[in-house]
């Protein structure tokens, strides 16, 4: 499995809260968020790992350059206007086949992630989207599913009968790349636009529920994520 990390955001809300450490290097229980993801990916039989950081993240770039991994590390340094554009910049490193893409501040249970990857490896779907019924985002993306957990759409607004929101983790087949490129060429501006296009293009997407996914966007989220990880470590 190829893995990719979007770590190109500015982390402005953390900065506003007085956190001067670049978001990817913010530590949760002593471990930098980006190091945690890389460790988890390596334990999931990573074939390669790709990371994009913005041009201002010299410290993060240097940190990653110093890593010595047992698999290829594709490192891209470029500022982008959105996660979708970061995905676009990462796409040449993903080639053919299947891959897992996530944002650097996405915090989840490691055992659930392992089962999620295993489920993707055994599904015939074009994509397996991480979802959760735990809403931890100011502007969540609601995921419509049927009784078989097939994704029928994505919505910006809550709706009657809604249950899941997007968790920011995407397992996809390379058939998603042409849809991504078409979305960028059409001037779309957000990752959720691309997700909506994946459904409209006819790709088969399934949803896989996590019990909880936390985004570390603000200072208070750091402690919340640490408590969550400590709770799951005891299970």
PDB file of C-alpha atoms in Angstrom:
ATOM      1  CA  UNK A   1       0.000   0.000   0.000  1.00  0.00           C
ATOM      2  CA  UNK A   2       1.211   3.478  -0.847  1.00  0.00           C
ATOM      3  CA  UNK A   3       0.553   6.184   1.726  1.00  0.00           C
ATOM      4  CA  UNK A   4       0.438   9.962   1.405  1.00  0.00           C
ATOM      5  CA  UNK A   5       0.224  12.808   3.911  1.00  0.00           C
ATOM      6  CA  UNK A   6      -1.070  16.304   3.277  1.00  0.00           C
ATOM      7  CA  UNK A   7       0.907  18.576   5.607  1.00  0.00           C
ATOM      8  CA  UNK A   8       0.852  21.813   3.620  1.00  0.00           C
ATOM      9  CA  UNK A   9      -1.631  23.825   5.684  1.00  0.00           C
ATOM     10  CA  UNK A  10      -0.561  26.931   7.576  1.00  0.00           C
ATOM     11  CA  UNK A  11      -1.965  25.842  10.949  1.00  0.00           C
ATOM     12  CA  UNK A  12      -3.158  29.416  11.508  1.00  0.00           C
ATOM     13  CA  UNK A  13      -5.604  28.537  14.281  1.00  0.00           C
ATOM     14  CA  UNK A  14      -2.842  26.855  16.280  1.00  0.00           C
ATOM     15  CA  UNK A  15      -0.675  29.935  15.779  1.00  0.00           C
ATOM     16  CA  UNK A  16      -3.540  32.116  16.977  1.00  0.00           C
ATOM     17  CA  UNK A  17      -3.621  29.961  20.114  1.00  0.00           C
ATOM     18  CA  UNK A  18       0.052  30.612  20.797  1.00  0.00           C
ATOM     19  CA  UNK A  19       1.471  27.368  19.347  1.00  0.00           C
ATOM     20  CA  UNK A  20       4.654  28.287  17.476  1.00  0.00           C
ATOM     21  CA  UNK A  21       5.612  24.719  16.559  1.00  0.00           C
ATOM     22  CA  UNK A  22       4.645  23.897  12.954  1.00  0.00           C
ATOM     23  CA  UNK A  23       1.518  21.736  12.999  1.00  0.00           C
ATOM     24  CA  UNK A  24       3.151  18.522  11.643  1.00  0.00           C
ATOM     25  CA  UNK A  25       5.704  18.658  14.478  1.00  0.00           C
ATOM     26  CA  UNK A  26       3.191  19.307  17.259  1.00  0.00           C
ATOM     27  CA  UNK A  27       3.639  16.499  19.756  1.00  0.00           C
ATOM     28  CA  UNK A  28       0.880  14.321  21.143  1.00  0.00           C
ATOM     29  CA  UNK A  29       2.092  12.455  24.214  1.00  0.00           C
ATOM     30  CA  UNK A  30       5.658  13.122  23.132  1.00  0.00           C
ATOM     31  CA  UNK A  31       5.356  12.066  19.471  1.00  0.00           C
ATOM     32  CA  UNK A  32       5.142  14.501  16.558  1.00  0.00           C
ATOM     33  CA  UNK A  33       1.919  14.063  14.587  1.00  0.00           C
ATOM     34  CA  UNK A  34       3.740  13.433  11.324  1.00  0.00           C
ATOM     35  CA  UNK A  35       6.068  10.886  12.963  1.00  0.00           C
ATOM     36  CA  UNK A  36       3.042   9.096  14.383  1.00  0.00           C
ATOM     37  CA  UNK A  37       1.484   8.746  10.948  1.00  0.00           C
ATOM     38  CA  UNK A  38       4.715   7.523   9.387  1.00  0.00           C
ATOM     39  CA  UNK A  39       5.144   4.945  12.159  1.00  0.00           C
ATOM     40  CA  UNK A  40       1.580   3.699  11.671  1.00  0.00           C
ATOM     41  CA  UNK A  41       2.032   3.513   7.902  1.00  0.00           C
ATOM     42  CA  UNK A  42       5.234   1.525   8.240  1.00  0.00           C
ATOM     43  CA  UNK A  43       3.446  -0.932  10.515  1.00  0.00           C
ATOM     44  CA  UNK A  44       0.823  -1.229   7.765  1.00  0.00           C
ATOM     45  CA  UNK A  45       3.334  -2.579   5.229  1.00  0.00           C
ATOM     46  CA  UNK A  46       3.925   0.716   3.467  1.00  0.00           C
ATOM     47  CA  UNK A  47       5.343   0.405  -0.024  1.00  0.00           C
ATOM     48  CA  UNK A  48       6.185   4.110  -0.092  1.00  0.00           C
ATOM     49  CA  UNK A  49       5.247   7.286   1.766  1.00  0.00           C
ATOM     50  CA  UNK A  50       4.639  10.668   0.115  1.00  0.00           C
ATOM     51  CA  UNK A  51       4.415  13.966   1.991  1.00  0.00           C
ATOM     52  CA  UNK A  52       3.706  17.517   0.869  1.00  0.00           C
ATOM     53  CA  UNK A  53       4.702  20.495   3.037  1.00  0.00           C
ATOM     54  CA  UNK A  54       4.393  24.196   2.237  1.00  0.00           C
ATOM     55  CA  UNK A  55       7.318  26.424   1.350  1.00  0.00           C
ATOM     56  CA  UNK A  56       7.353  28.068   4.780  1.00  0.00           C
ATOM     57  CA  UNK A  57       7.803  24.770   6.648  1.00  0.00           C
ATOM     58  CA  UNK A  58      11.587  24.694   6.557  1.00  0.00           C
ATOM     59  CA  UNK A  59      11.751  23.000   9.957  1.00  0.00           C
ATOM     60  CA  UNK A  60       9.317  20.278   8.899  1.00  0.00           C
ATOM     61  CA  UNK A  61      11.108  19.794   5.584  1.00  0.00           C
ATOM     62  CA  UNK A  62      14.444  19.456   7.349  1.00  0.00           C
ATOM     63  CA  UNK A  63      12.958  17.005   9.852  1.00  0.00           C
ATOM     64  CA  UNK A  64      11.642  14.804   7.065  1.00  0.00           C
ATOM     65  CA  UNK A  65      14.863  14.998   5.067  1.00  0.00           C
ATOM     66  CA  UNK A  66      16.743  13.622   8.074  1.00  0.00           C
ATOM     67  CA  UNK A  67      14.514  10.570   8.396  1.00  0.00           C
ATOM     68  CA  UNK A  68      15.920   7.231   7.334  1.00  0.00           C
ATOM     69  CA  UNK A  69      13.025   5.011   6.358  1.00  0.00           C
ATOM     70  CA  UNK A  70      13.010   1.418   5.058  1.00  0.00           C
ATOM     71  CA  UNK A  71      10.770   2.536   2.158  1.00  0.00           C
ATOM     72  CA  UNK A  72      10.977   5.409  -0.360  1.00  0.00           C
ATOM     73  CA  UNK A  73       9.947   8.810   1.010  1.00  0.00           C
ATOM     74  CA  UNK A  74       8.665  11.175  -1.670  1.00  0.00           C
ATOM     75  CA  UNK A  75       8.884  14.691  -0.282  1.00  0.00           C
ATOM     76  CA  UNK A  76       7.244  17.634  -2.049  1.00  0.00           C
ATOM     77  CA  UNK A  77       7.761  21.199  -0.899  1.00  0.00           C
ATOM     78  CA  UNK A  78       5.131  23.474  -2.380  1.00  0.00           C
ATOM     79  CA  UNK A  79       2.467  25.860  -1.108  1.00  0.00           C
ATOM     80  CA  UNK A  80      -1.019  25.036  -2.342  1.00  0.00           C
ATOM     81  CA  UNK A  81      -4.412  26.749  -1.969  1.00  0.00           C
ATOM     82  CA  UNK A  82      -6.246  23.656  -0.680  1.00  0.00           C
ATOM     83  CA  UNK A  83      -5.992  20.004   0.320  1.00  0.00           C
ATOM     84  CA  UNK A  84      -7.332  19.069  -3.113  1.00  0.00           C
ATOM     85  CA  UNK A  85      -4.430  20.872  -4.773  1.00  0.00           C
ATOM     86  CA  UNK A  86      -2.012  19.196  -2.374  1.00  0.00           C
ATOM     87  CA  UNK A  87      -3.506  15.842  -3.406  1.00  0.00           C
ATOM     88  CA  UNK A  88      -2.965  16.879  -7.027  1.00  0.00           C
ATOM     89  CA  UNK A  89       0.731  17.591  -6.358  1.00  0.00           C
ATOM     90  CA  UNK A  90       1.109  14.241  -4.596  1.00  0.00           C
ATOM     91  CA  UNK A  91      -0.649  12.249  -7.334  1.00  0.00           C
ATOM     92  CA  UNK A  92       2.429  11.650  -9.564  1.00  0.00           C
ATOM     93  CA  UNK A  93       4.097   9.798  -6.682  1.00  0.00           C
ATOM     94  CA  UNK A  94       1.126   7.471  -6.239  1.00  0.00           C
ATOM     95  CA  UNK A  95       1.269   5.831  -9.680  1.00  0.00           C
ATOM     96  CA  UNK A  96      -1.047   2.969 -10.470  1.00  0.00           C
ATOM     97  CA  UNK A  97      -2.804   0.795  -7.926  1.00  0.00           C
ATOM     98  CA  UNK A  98      -4.164   1.716  -4.523  1.00  0.00           C
ATOM     99  CA  UNK A  99      -3.160   4.234  -1.912  1.00  0.00           C
ATOM    100  CA  UNK A 100      -4.220   5.823   1.365  1.00  0.00           C
ATOM    101  CA  UNK A 101      -4.221   9.603   1.763  1.00  0.00           C
ATOM    102  CA  UNK A 102      -4.706  11.556   4.987  1.00  0.00           C
ATOM    103  CA  UNK A 103      -4.175  14.991   6.451  1.00  0.00           C
ATOM    104  CA  UNK A 104      -1.428  15.339   9.046  1.00  0.00           C
ATOM    105  CA  UNK A 105      -3.743  16.430  11.874  1.00  0.00           C
ATOM    106  CA  UNK A 106      -6.136  13.473  11.666  1.00  0.00           C
ATOM    107  CA  UNK A 107      -6.064  11.475  14.909  1.00  0.00           C
ATOM    108  CA  UNK A 108      -7.614   8.005  15.060  1.00  0.00           C
ATOM    109  CA  UNK A 109      -7.366   4.673  16.824  1.00  0.00           C
ATOM    110  CA  UNK A 110      -4.496   2.611  15.435  1.00  0.00           C
ATOM    111  CA  UNK A 111      -6.416  -0.660  15.673  1.00  0.00           C
ATOM    112  CA  UNK A 112      -9.340   0.808  13.738  1.00  0.00           C
ATOM    113  CA  UNK A 113      -6.967   2.152  11.088  1.00  0.00           C
ATOM    114  CA  UNK A 114      -5.404  -1.293  10.657  1.00  0.00           C
ATOM    115  CA  UNK A 115      -8.834  -2.846  10.125  1.00  0.00           C
ATOM    116  CA  UNK A 116      -9.713  -0.035   7.724  1.00  0.00           C
ATOM    117  CA  UNK A 117      -6.657  -0.723   5.561  1.00  0.00           C
ATOM    118  CA  UNK A 118      -7.362  -4.444   5.635  1.00  0.00           C
ATOM    119  CA  UNK A 119     -10.965  -3.808   4.583  1.00  0.00           C
ATOM    120  CA  UNK A 120      -9.801  -1.705   1.631  1.00  0.00           C
ATOM    121  CA  UNK A 121      -7.432  -4.418   0.492  1.00  0.00           C
ATOM    122  CA  UNK A 122     -10.339  -6.852   0.337  1.00  0.00           C
ATOM    123  CA  UNK A 123     -12.996  -4.645  -1.209  1.00  0.00           C
ATOM    124  CA  UNK A 124     -13.715  -4.356  -4.888  1.00  0.00           C
ATOM    125  CA  UNK A 125     -14.722  -0.724  -4.513  1.00  0.00           C
ATOM    126  CA  UNK A 126     -12.784   2.138  -6.087  1.00  0.00           C
ATOM    127  CA  UNK A 127     -12.522   3.851  -2.736  1.00  0.00           C
ATOM    128  CA  UNK A 128     -13.096   3.334   0.961  1.00  0.00           C
ATOM    129  CA  UNK A 129     -13.817   6.594   2.756  1.00  0.00           C
ATOM    130  CA  UNK A 130     -13.261   6.920   6.493  1.00  0.00           C
ATOM    131  CA  UNK A 131     -16.381   8.247   8.216  1.00  0.00           C
ATOM    132  CA  UNK A 132     -17.462   8.802  11.804  1.00  0.00           C
ATOM    133  CA  UNK A 133     -20.572   9.793  13.690  1.00  0.00           C
ATOM    134  CA  UNK A 134     -18.406  11.923  15.997  1.00  0.00           C
ATOM    135  CA  UNK A 135     -18.580  15.488  14.692  1.00  0.00           C
ATOM    136  CA  UNK A 136     -15.386  17.418  15.490  1.00  0.00           C
ATOM    137  CA  UNK A 137     -15.341  19.986  12.685  1.00  0.00           C
ATOM    138  CA  UNK A 138     -16.825  23.455  12.332  1.00  0.00           C
ATOM    139  CA  UNK A 139     -17.830  22.711   8.752  1.00  0.00           C
ATOM    140  CA  UNK A 140     -18.201  18.929   8.502  1.00  0.00           C
ATOM    141  CA  UNK A 141     -18.788  17.160   5.222  1.00  0.00           C
ATOM    142  CA  UNK A 142     -21.804  14.891   5.593  1.00  0.00           C
ATOM    143  CA  UNK A 143     -21.587  11.516   3.872  1.00  0.00           C
ATOM    144  CA  UNK A 144     -24.714   9.891   2.469  1.00  0.00           C
ATOM    145  CA  UNK A 145     -24.708   6.093   2.542  1.00  0.00           C
ATOM    146  CA  UNK A 146     -27.163   3.322   1.811  1.00  0.00           C
ATOM    147  CA  UNK A 147     -27.751   0.139   3.814  1.00  0.00           C
ATOM    148  CA  UNK A 148     -24.630  -1.470   2.339  1.00  0.00           C
ATOM    149  CA  UNK A 149     -22.450   1.549   3.232  1.00  0.00           C
ATOM    150  CA  UNK A 150     -22.123   2.558  -0.399  1.00  0.00           C
ATOM    151  CA  UNK A 151     -21.529   6.298  -0.645  1.00  0.00           C
ATOM    152  CA  UNK A 152     -24.287   8.002  -2.624  1.00  0.00           C
ATOM    153  CA  UNK A 153     -23.210  11.595  -2.057  1.00  0.00           C
ATOM    154  CA  UNK A 154     -21.524  14.245   0.036  1.00  0.00           C
ATOM    155  CA  UNK A 155     -23.292  17.264   1.500  1.00  0.00           C
ATOM    156  CA  UNK A 156     -22.072  20.511   2.998  1.00  0.00           C
ATOM    157  CA  UNK A 157     -25.146  20.818   5.193  1.00  0.00           C
ATOM    158  CA  UNK A 158     -26.747  18.513   7.751  1.00  0.00           C
ATOM    159  CA  UNK A 159     -29.877  16.728   6.516  1.00  0.00           C
ATOM    160  CA  UNK A 160     -32.676  14.586   7.863  1.00  0.00           C
ATOM    161  CA  UNK A 161     -31.366  11.103   8.556  1.00  0.00           C
ATOM    162  CA  UNK A 162     -27.699  12.099   8.392  1.00  0.00           C
ATOM    163  CA  UNK A 163     -25.357   9.912  10.401  1.00  0.00           C
ATOM    164  CA  UNK A 164     -21.778  10.174   9.212  1.00  0.00           C
ATOM    165  CA  UNK A 165     -19.271  12.895   8.425  1.00  0.00           C
ATOM    166  CA  UNK A 166     -16.041  12.543   6.496  1.00  0.00           C
ATOM    167  CA  UNK A 167     -13.034  11.637   8.619  1.00  0.00           C
ATOM    168  CA  UNK A 168     -10.313  13.049   6.379  1.00  0.00           C
ATOM    169  CA  UNK A 169      -8.815   9.654   5.493  1.00  0.00           C
ATOM    170  CA  UNK A 170      -9.203   8.398   1.942  1.00  0.00           C
ATOM    171  CA  UNK A 171      -8.310   4.999   0.528  1.00  0.00           C
ATOM    172  CA  UNK A 172      -8.580   5.226  -3.248  1.00  0.00           C
ATOM    173  CA  UNK A 173      -7.737   3.428  -6.446  1.00  0.00           C
ATOM    174  CA  UNK A 174      -5.686   5.208  -9.100  1.00  0.00           C
ATOM    175  CA  UNK A 175      -8.894   5.524 -11.130  1.00  0.00           C
ATOM    176  CA  UNK A 176      -9.592   8.504  -8.882  1.00  0.00           C
ATOM    177  CA  UNK A 177      -6.630  10.470 -10.265  1.00  0.00           C
ATOM    178  CA  UNK A 178      -8.238  11.480 -13.600  1.00  0.00           C
ATOM    179  CA  UNK A 179     -11.254  12.753 -11.638  1.00  0.00           C
ATOM    180  CA  UNK A 180      -8.914  14.752  -9.380  1.00  0.00           C
ATOM    181  CA  UNK A 181      -7.147  16.293 -12.366  1.00  0.00           C
ATOM    182  CA  UNK A 182     -10.458  17.149 -14.029  1.00  0.00           C
ATOM    183  CA  UNK A 183     -11.613  18.806 -10.798  1.00  0.00           C
ATOM    184  CA  UNK A 184      -8.484  20.972 -10.685  1.00  0.00           C
ATOM    185  CA  UNK A 185      -8.774  21.830 -14.387  1.00  0.00           C
ATOM    186  CA  UNK A 186     -12.397  22.857 -13.819  1.00  0.00           C
ATOM    187  CA  UNK A 187     -11.290  25.374 -11.193  1.00  0.00           C
ATOM    188  CA  UNK A 188     -12.746  23.565  -8.193  1.00  0.00           C
ATOM    189  CA  UNK A 189     -11.255  24.712  -4.946  1.00  0.00           C
ATOM    190  CA  UNK A 190     -11.785  22.201  -2.148  1.00  0.00           C
ATOM    191  CA  UNK A 191     -11.213  18.541  -1.377  1.00  0.00           C
ATOM    192  CA  UNK A 192     -14.943  18.057  -0.838  1.00  0.00           C
ATOM    193  CA  UNK A 193     -15.539  19.213  -4.414  1.00  0.00           C
ATOM    194  CA  UNK A 194     -13.330  16.394  -5.628  1.00  0.00           C
ATOM    195  CA  UNK A 195     -15.081  13.877  -3.384  1.00  0.00           C
ATOM    196  CA  UNK A 196     -18.417  14.928  -4.825  1.00  0.00           C
ATOM    197  CA  UNK A 197     -16.990  14.512  -8.325  1.00  0.00           C
ATOM    198  CA  UNK A 198     -15.798  10.991  -7.504  1.00  0.00           C
ATOM    199  CA  UNK A 199     -19.416   9.986  -6.894  1.00  0.00           C
ATOM    200  CA  UNK A 200     -20.721  11.839  -9.944  1.00  0.00           C
ATOM    201  CA  UNK A 201     -18.116  10.167 -12.154  1.00  0.00           C
ATOM    202  CA  UNK A 202     -19.543   6.746 -11.332  1.00  0.00           C
ATOM    203  CA  UNK A 203     -16.726   5.423  -9.146  1.00  0.00           C
ATOM    204  CA  UNK A 204     -17.906   3.032  -6.476  1.00  0.00           C
ATOM    205  CA  UNK A 205     -17.131   4.388  -3.033  1.00  0.00           C
ATOM    206  CA  UNK A 206     -17.812   2.606   0.228  1.00  0.00           C
ATOM    207  CA  UNK A 207     -17.779   4.118   3.716  1.00  0.00           C
ATOM    208  CA  UNK A 208     -15.954   2.587   6.681  1.00  0.00           C
ATOM    209  CA  UNK A 209     -16.919   3.877  10.151  1.00  0.00           C
ATOM    210  CA  UNK A 210     -14.390   4.871  12.794  1.00  0.00           C
ATOM    211  CA  UNK A 211     -15.648   5.328  16.345  1.00  0.00           C
ATOM    212  CA  UNK A 212     -13.969   8.725  16.604  1.00  0.00           C
ATOM    213  CA  UNK A 213     -11.621  10.901  14.548  1.00  0.00           C
ATOM    214  CA  UNK A 214     -10.225  14.125  15.973  1.00  0.00           C
ATOM    215  CA  UNK A 215      -8.737  17.014  13.976  1.00  0.00           C
ATOM    216  CA  UNK A 216      -6.031  19.010  15.722  1.00  0.00           C
ATOM    217  CA  UNK A 217      -6.829  22.544  14.580  1.00  0.00           C
ATOM    218  CA  UNK A 218      -6.698  24.525  17.828  1.00  0.00           C
ATOM    219  CA  UNK A 219      -4.617  24.627  20.993  1.00  0.00           C
ATOM    220  CA  UNK A 220      -7.336  22.869  23.010  1.00  0.00           C
ATOM    221  CA  UNK A 221      -7.464  20.059  20.446  1.00  0.00           C
ATOM    222  CA  UNK A 222      -3.963  18.959  21.454  1.00  0.00           C
ATOM    223  CA  UNK A 223      -5.035  17.957  24.947  1.00  0.00           C
ATOM    224  CA  UNK A 224      -8.266  16.478  23.639  1.00  0.00           C
ATOM    225  CA  UNK A 225      -6.306  14.302  21.205  1.00  0.00           C
ATOM    226  CA  UNK A 226      -3.856  13.218  23.920  1.00  0.00           C
ATOM    227  CA  UNK A 227      -6.698  12.141  26.192  1.00  0.00           C
ATOM    228  CA  UNK A 228      -8.283  10.215  23.313  1.00  0.00           C
ATOM    229  CA  UNK A 229      -5.021   8.418  22.517  1.00  0.00           C
ATOM    230  CA  UNK A 230      -4.434   7.570  26.171  1.00  0.00           C
ATOM    231  CA  UNK A 231      -7.923   6.098  26.396  1.00  0.00           C
ATOM    232  CA  UNK A 232      -7.417   3.936  23.308  1.00  0.00           C
ATOM    233  CA  UNK A 233      -3.980   2.769  24.465  1.00  0.00           C
ATOM    234  CA  UNK A 234      -5.629   1.010  27.375  1.00  0.00           C
ATOM    235  CA  UNK A 235      -8.074  -0.979  25.231  1.00  0.00           C
TER     236      UNK A 235
END
